[in-house]
Amino acid sequence: MKLQISKTPLNDAIQDVMKAVPTKTSNPILTGIKIDADSHGVTLTATDSDITIRRFIAAEEGGLTIIDVHIPGSVVLPAKFFSEIVRRLPMEKVLLEVNDLFTTVLRSGKVELQLVGLDPEEFPSLPQIERNHSIEISSHLLKDMIRQTVFAIATNESTPVLTGVLWTVEDRKIKFTACDRHRLASRETDVPIDSDIRINPVVVSGRTLNELQKILPDQNEMVTIVFSDNQILFRFRSILFYSQVLDGTYPDTTKLIPRSFNTELVLERSLFEDAIERAYLLSRESKSNIVKLSMNENQSIEISSSSSEIGKVTEEIDAKEISGELLKISFNSKFMLDALKVIDNDWVHLGFTSAMHPIIMKPLEDATLMQLILPYRTMN
Amino acid sequence: MKLQISKTPLNDAIQDVMKAVPTKTSNPILTGIKIDADSHGVTLTATDSDITIRRFIAAEEGGLTIIDVHIPGSVVLPAKFFSEIVRRLPMEKVLLEVNDLFTTVLRSGKVELQLVGLDPEEFPSLPQIERNHSIEISSHLLKDMIRQTVFAIATNESTPVLTGVLWTVEDRKIKFTACDRHRLASRETDVPIDSDIRINPVVVSGRTLNELQKILPDQNEMVTIVFSDNQILFRFRSILFYSQVLDGTYPDTTKLIPRSFNTELVLERSLFEDAIERAYLLSRESKSNIVKLSMNENQSIEISSSSSEIGKVTEEIDAKEISGELLKISFNSKFMLDALKVIDNDWVHLGFTSAMHPIIMKPLEDATLMQLILPYRTMN
């Protein structure tokens, strides 16, 4: 392999694939980035076995030559050092040449690097995807759906399937569900897909979604998602992002969700969020995170929490609407704060069955997002 | 104590004194901020026994009432929670009232907080300073002097006195010296002081200097430094910053510094720094940080380093001047990088005695700053 490449697009592509390089691994080849060059351009690939990211750099872009491939070929270079040094090369023009035993020479200005390369034949091959079904979704919407659900996954790995987000495609809608047994977040959206196409539910790990969110473009672009039995593939721009899906059956969470409410409440989100934040600061000092919400006759609610070491905080907020039985209910303030932070509406609707039943929170007049929080059972 | 205070100046003052609150302590009173109120205003004090920070908020500023003290008094409030909650209070107007047993009520808008306060009599009293000698220095210059030396202190505590910076005041100059036995940084500047005034050398801990640097104002202002036997006091704006000085005799470092050079080199700082940074990235992979500098006949130098796992890097830099014997010398690239980053001049002067003697680095035509690095003894 022998080629000349521009530093900036090379650096951008390296930063993208770096997200799949494992920080710890017992397999040396996975600490590398695979580079393949042919007359069309250069492809970079990195993988940690669960996630694989592939990024293509075209030889020409907008009439400009980005890469000049003299001899096609492949090599695997040490990812961490390669990514750091390319960014710091003195000139935009970078020469890359693979010699015997995969020793790779990198030249830029008066800098010469000799890197110990590895055999590309030893690098894992790309996951197999039988491309049966795919959907298209905008990157902004996909980012929102991830942000509004992924925080509610379980971090404890006693039930591995709960460390992922359940994706279900049904009735021309895609729905994300995350649940850690104490709270549940779900978000759905319409997708243009034939209604007779059947896509099996998949569970995508939180790690995959967090890395995907970082690599999705800031500009709004279409992302193609391809579903297969044990893999999911995201395709956008010149990037292929593969991830294994989690094994196991996701529990049925529909029975958790109450069908009707005995009490309903509409609050200004920012006022409610600020009050919960103050109560959270105090409640976390007693490590319980318990906060109490009491509804008053005068169309207001009281938020309070206490800690024997620090003291207590009480505050009143006017409600836009209170209907039904006036309740006192206690819950985890951190969970409430997490849920409120992803409700982008100015008004939030809360529905209650009793002080012992789940709290259901939605943006006012928007049923696509739902946040569920189980209350604490307290003495008063 | 009963008073009304504006949130913003209170919050600013809390953030300043918070820097002295210990993150860990077995003495509960030290986790608090002491608040003293009288007709002139409010004083906040925090201490970790080594560092004490006191900040005064005047009742009036520029004709505006900041504080309205109804009943003077004192209380100690839990620092971490108090600092977080004040920032998040809904209104600028904050009411503070101390009741029986130091229970303190804080009110802002519809928020009411009850804090468990502690007895101010239990809070340590201010360090005693016999105000014999003091100097004045601008805050920008003091920040520069700290930044250019403090990185070279020892982190290992086998010789505690080396974890501080030595301050000597002599011949109307103040000089900072830091040394970890492998490198030394020194910086001096003129101070307007009577030449017959004798101030004993003091060693100020790295922690004190790092916290001081954060709290020194961004605008250039005069700082008064008061020296006493076991304390040093910095006074600026409405802040008093006390610190204990380190015990023990600082070693005589003057004999480390060569009187004359056999080789001298002048380099463009940014070119040299970039080259050392690239070599450092590679050298740290072999955990040695060893980089080699070789001087060539053609008025250039070569920087190189290698790691058996990653490979090697070599690059050439043109020198502005080389005089004397051409040397090959090896050194710790991290130490060289640290030293180069605090040289603000465009050109750097390096002086060498031999490959076995210390490297002396200074900004070109500026003798107030010196960086010394001991070379590695290598086979070639």
Short mmCIF file of C-alpha atoms in Angstrom, two decimals, chain A residues 112-262:
data_model
loop_
_atom_site.label_atom_id
_atom_site.label_comp_id
_atom_site.label_asym_id
_atom_site.label_seq_id
_atom_site.Cartn_x
_atom_site.Cartn_y
_atom_site.Cartn_z
CA GLU A 112 8.97 10.67 9.56
CA LEU A 113 7.18 7.97 11.51
CA GLN A 114 7.74 4.24 11.37
CA LEU A 115 4.80 2.34 12.78
CA VAL A 116 4.60 -1.34 13.68
CA GLY A 117 1.61 -2.48 11.60
CA LEU A 118 -0.36 -5.70 11.97
CA ASP A 119 -1.62 -8.19 9.38
CA PRO A 120 -5.05 -7.06 8.06
CA GLU A 121 -5.98 -10.73 7.46
CA GLU A 122 -6.15 -11.15 11.24
CA PHE A 123 -8.71 -8.34 11.61
CA PRO A 124 -12.30 -9.55 12.21
CA SER A 125 -14.46 -9.51 9.09
CA LEU A 126 -17.59 -7.33 8.95
CA PRO A 127 -20.74 -8.69 10.61
CA GLN A 128 -23.10 -10.45 8.16
CA ILE A 129 -26.37 -8.64 7.66
CA GLU A 130 -29.10 -10.25 5.58
CA ARG A 131 -30.63 -7.06 4.35
CA ASN A 132 -34.28 -7.97 4.67
CA HIS A 133 -35.90 -4.98 6.28
CA SER A 134 -34.82 -1.44 6.72
CA ILE A 135 -36.37 1.85 7.79
CA GLU A 136 -35.33 5.46 7.26
CA ILE A 137 -35.37 8.07 10.00
CA SER A 138 -33.90 11.56 10.34
CA SER A 139 -30.77 11.82 12.48
CA HIS A 140 -32.29 14.57 14.67
CA LEU A 141 -35.34 12.45 15.46
CA LEU A 142 -33.18 9.39 16.15
CA LYS A 143 -30.99 11.45 18.52
CA ASP A 144 -34.09 12.74 20.35
CA MET A 145 -35.52 9.24 20.71
CA ILE A 146 -32.26 7.97 22.17
CA ARG A 147 -31.88 10.95 24.54
CA GLN A 148 -35.47 10.63 25.79
CA THR A 149 -35.19 6.94 26.70
CA VAL A 150 -31.62 5.71 27.17
CA PHE A 151 -31.13 7.27 30.65
CA ALA A 152 -33.81 4.92 32.04
CA ILE A 153 -32.00 1.64 31.23
CA ALA A 154 -30.73 -0.53 34.08
CA THR A 155 -27.03 -0.13 34.85
CA ASN A 156 -27.01 -3.20 37.06
CA GLU A 157 -26.37 -6.23 34.86
CA SER A 158 -28.40 -8.81 36.80
CA THR A 159 -30.90 -8.79 33.90
CA PRO A 160 -28.67 -7.99 30.88
CA VAL A 161 -31.61 -7.34 28.55
CA LEU A 162 -32.66 -4.34 30.71
CA THR A 163 -29.30 -2.65 30.01
CA GLY A 164 -30.62 -2.01 26.49
CA VAL A 165 -33.50 -0.15 24.86
CA LEU A 166 -36.30 -2.24 23.31
CA TRP A 167 -37.10 -1.27 19.70
CA THR A 168 -40.47 -2.36 18.35
CA VAL A 169 -41.71 -1.61 14.84
CA GLU A 170 -45.48 -2.00 14.52
CA ASP A 171 -48.36 -0.27 12.74
CA ARG A 172 -45.97 2.02 10.84
CA LYS A 173 -44.51 3.24 14.12
CA ILE A 174 -41.16 2.66 15.80
CA LYS A 175 -41.14 2.69 19.60
CA PHE A 176 -38.22 2.80 22.05
CA THR A 177 -38.76 1.49 25.59
CA ALA A 178 -36.25 1.61 28.48
CA CYS A 179 -36.99 0.32 31.97
CA ASP A 180 -34.88 -0.35 35.08
CA ARG A 181 -37.80 -1.80 37.17
CA HIS A 182 -38.22 1.55 39.02
CA ARG A 183 -39.00 3.76 36.04
CA LEU A 184 -39.81 3.45 32.38
CA ALA A 185 -39.31 5.80 29.44
CA SER A 186 -40.90 5.30 26.03
CA ARG A 187 -40.96 7.30 22.84
CA GLU A 188 -42.56 6.47 19.52
CA THR A 189 -42.68 8.02 16.08
CA ASP A 190 -44.20 7.29 12.67
CA VAL A 191 -41.99 5.63 10.07
CA PRO A 192 -42.77 5.30 6.36
CA ILE A 193 -42.85 1.51 6.00
CA ASP A 194 -45.25 -0.99 4.40
CA SER A 195 -47.72 -2.06 7.07
CA ASP A 196 -47.40 -5.74 6.10
CA ILE A 197 -43.66 -5.80 6.79
CA ARG A 198 -42.94 -7.55 10.05
CA ILE A 199 -39.75 -6.54 11.93
CA ASN A 200 -39.00 -8.49 15.09
CA PRO A 201 -38.38 -6.49 18.28
CA VAL A 202 -34.68 -5.96 19.05
CA VAL A 203 -32.90 -4.74 22.19
CA VAL A 204 -30.02 -2.33 21.50
CA SER A 205 -27.47 -1.85 24.28
CA GLY A 206 -27.15 1.50 26.03
CA ARG A 207 -23.47 1.65 25.10
CA THR A 208 -24.29 1.29 21.40
CA LEU A 209 -26.89 4.06 21.61
CA ASN A 210 -24.58 6.40 23.49
CA GLU A 211 -21.77 5.92 20.95
CA LEU A 212 -24.24 6.22 18.05
CA GLN A 213 -25.57 9.49 19.45
CA LYS A 214 -22.03 10.93 19.48
CA ILE A 215 -21.32 9.95 15.88
CA LEU A 216 -24.69 10.96 14.33
CA PRO A 217 -24.25 14.14 12.28
CA ASP A 218 -25.19 17.53 13.78
CA GLN A 219 -26.96 18.48 10.57
CA ASN A 220 -30.26 16.73 10.00
CA GLU A 221 -29.73 13.82 7.56
CA MET A 222 -31.49 10.57 6.82
CA VAL A 223 -30.22 7.44 8.56
CA THR A 224 -31.00 3.99 7.18
CA ILE A 225 -31.46 1.31 9.84
CA VAL A 226 -31.17 -2.30 8.70
CA PHE A 227 -32.51 -5.02 10.99
CA SER A 228 -31.25 -8.58 11.05
CA ASP A 229 -31.55 -11.38 13.62
CA ASN A 230 -28.56 -10.58 15.79
CA GLN A 231 -27.24 -7.34 14.29
CA ILE A 232 -28.47 -3.84 13.59
CA LEU A 233 -26.80 -1.57 11.04
CA PHE A 234 -26.99 2.23 10.85
CA ARG A 235 -25.94 3.76 7.54
CA PHE A 236 -25.47 7.51 7.05
CA ARG A 237 -23.04 9.58 5.02
CA SER A 238 -19.93 7.45 4.50
CA ILE A 239 -20.41 5.60 7.78
CA LEU A 240 -21.55 2.07 8.51
CA PHE A 241 -22.22 1.50 12.22
CA TYR A 242 -22.89 -2.16 13.13
CA SER A 243 -23.96 -3.38 16.55
CA GLN A 244 -24.90 -6.73 18.00
CA VAL A 245 -28.36 -6.74 19.58
CA LEU A 246 -28.84 -8.05 23.11
CA ASP A 247 -29.98 -11.64 23.69
CA GLY A 248 -32.93 -12.47 25.90
CA THR A 249 -36.62 -11.66 26.05
CA TYR A 250 -37.55 -8.16 27.10
CA PRO A 251 -40.18 -8.27 29.88
CA ASP A 252 -43.74 -7.22 29.06
CA THR A 253 -43.99 -3.70 30.48
CA THR A 254 -47.51 -2.89 29.22
CA LYS A 255 -49.16 -4.15 32.42
CA LEU A 256 -47.16 -1.57 34.43
CA ILE A 257 -48.95 1.29 32.69
CA PRO A 258 -52.31 2.38 34.19
CA ARG A 259 -55.22 2.74 31.75
CA SER A 260 -56.92 5.63 33.56
CA PHE A 261 -56.15 8.20 36.26
CA ASN A 262 -57.90 9.27 39.48
#
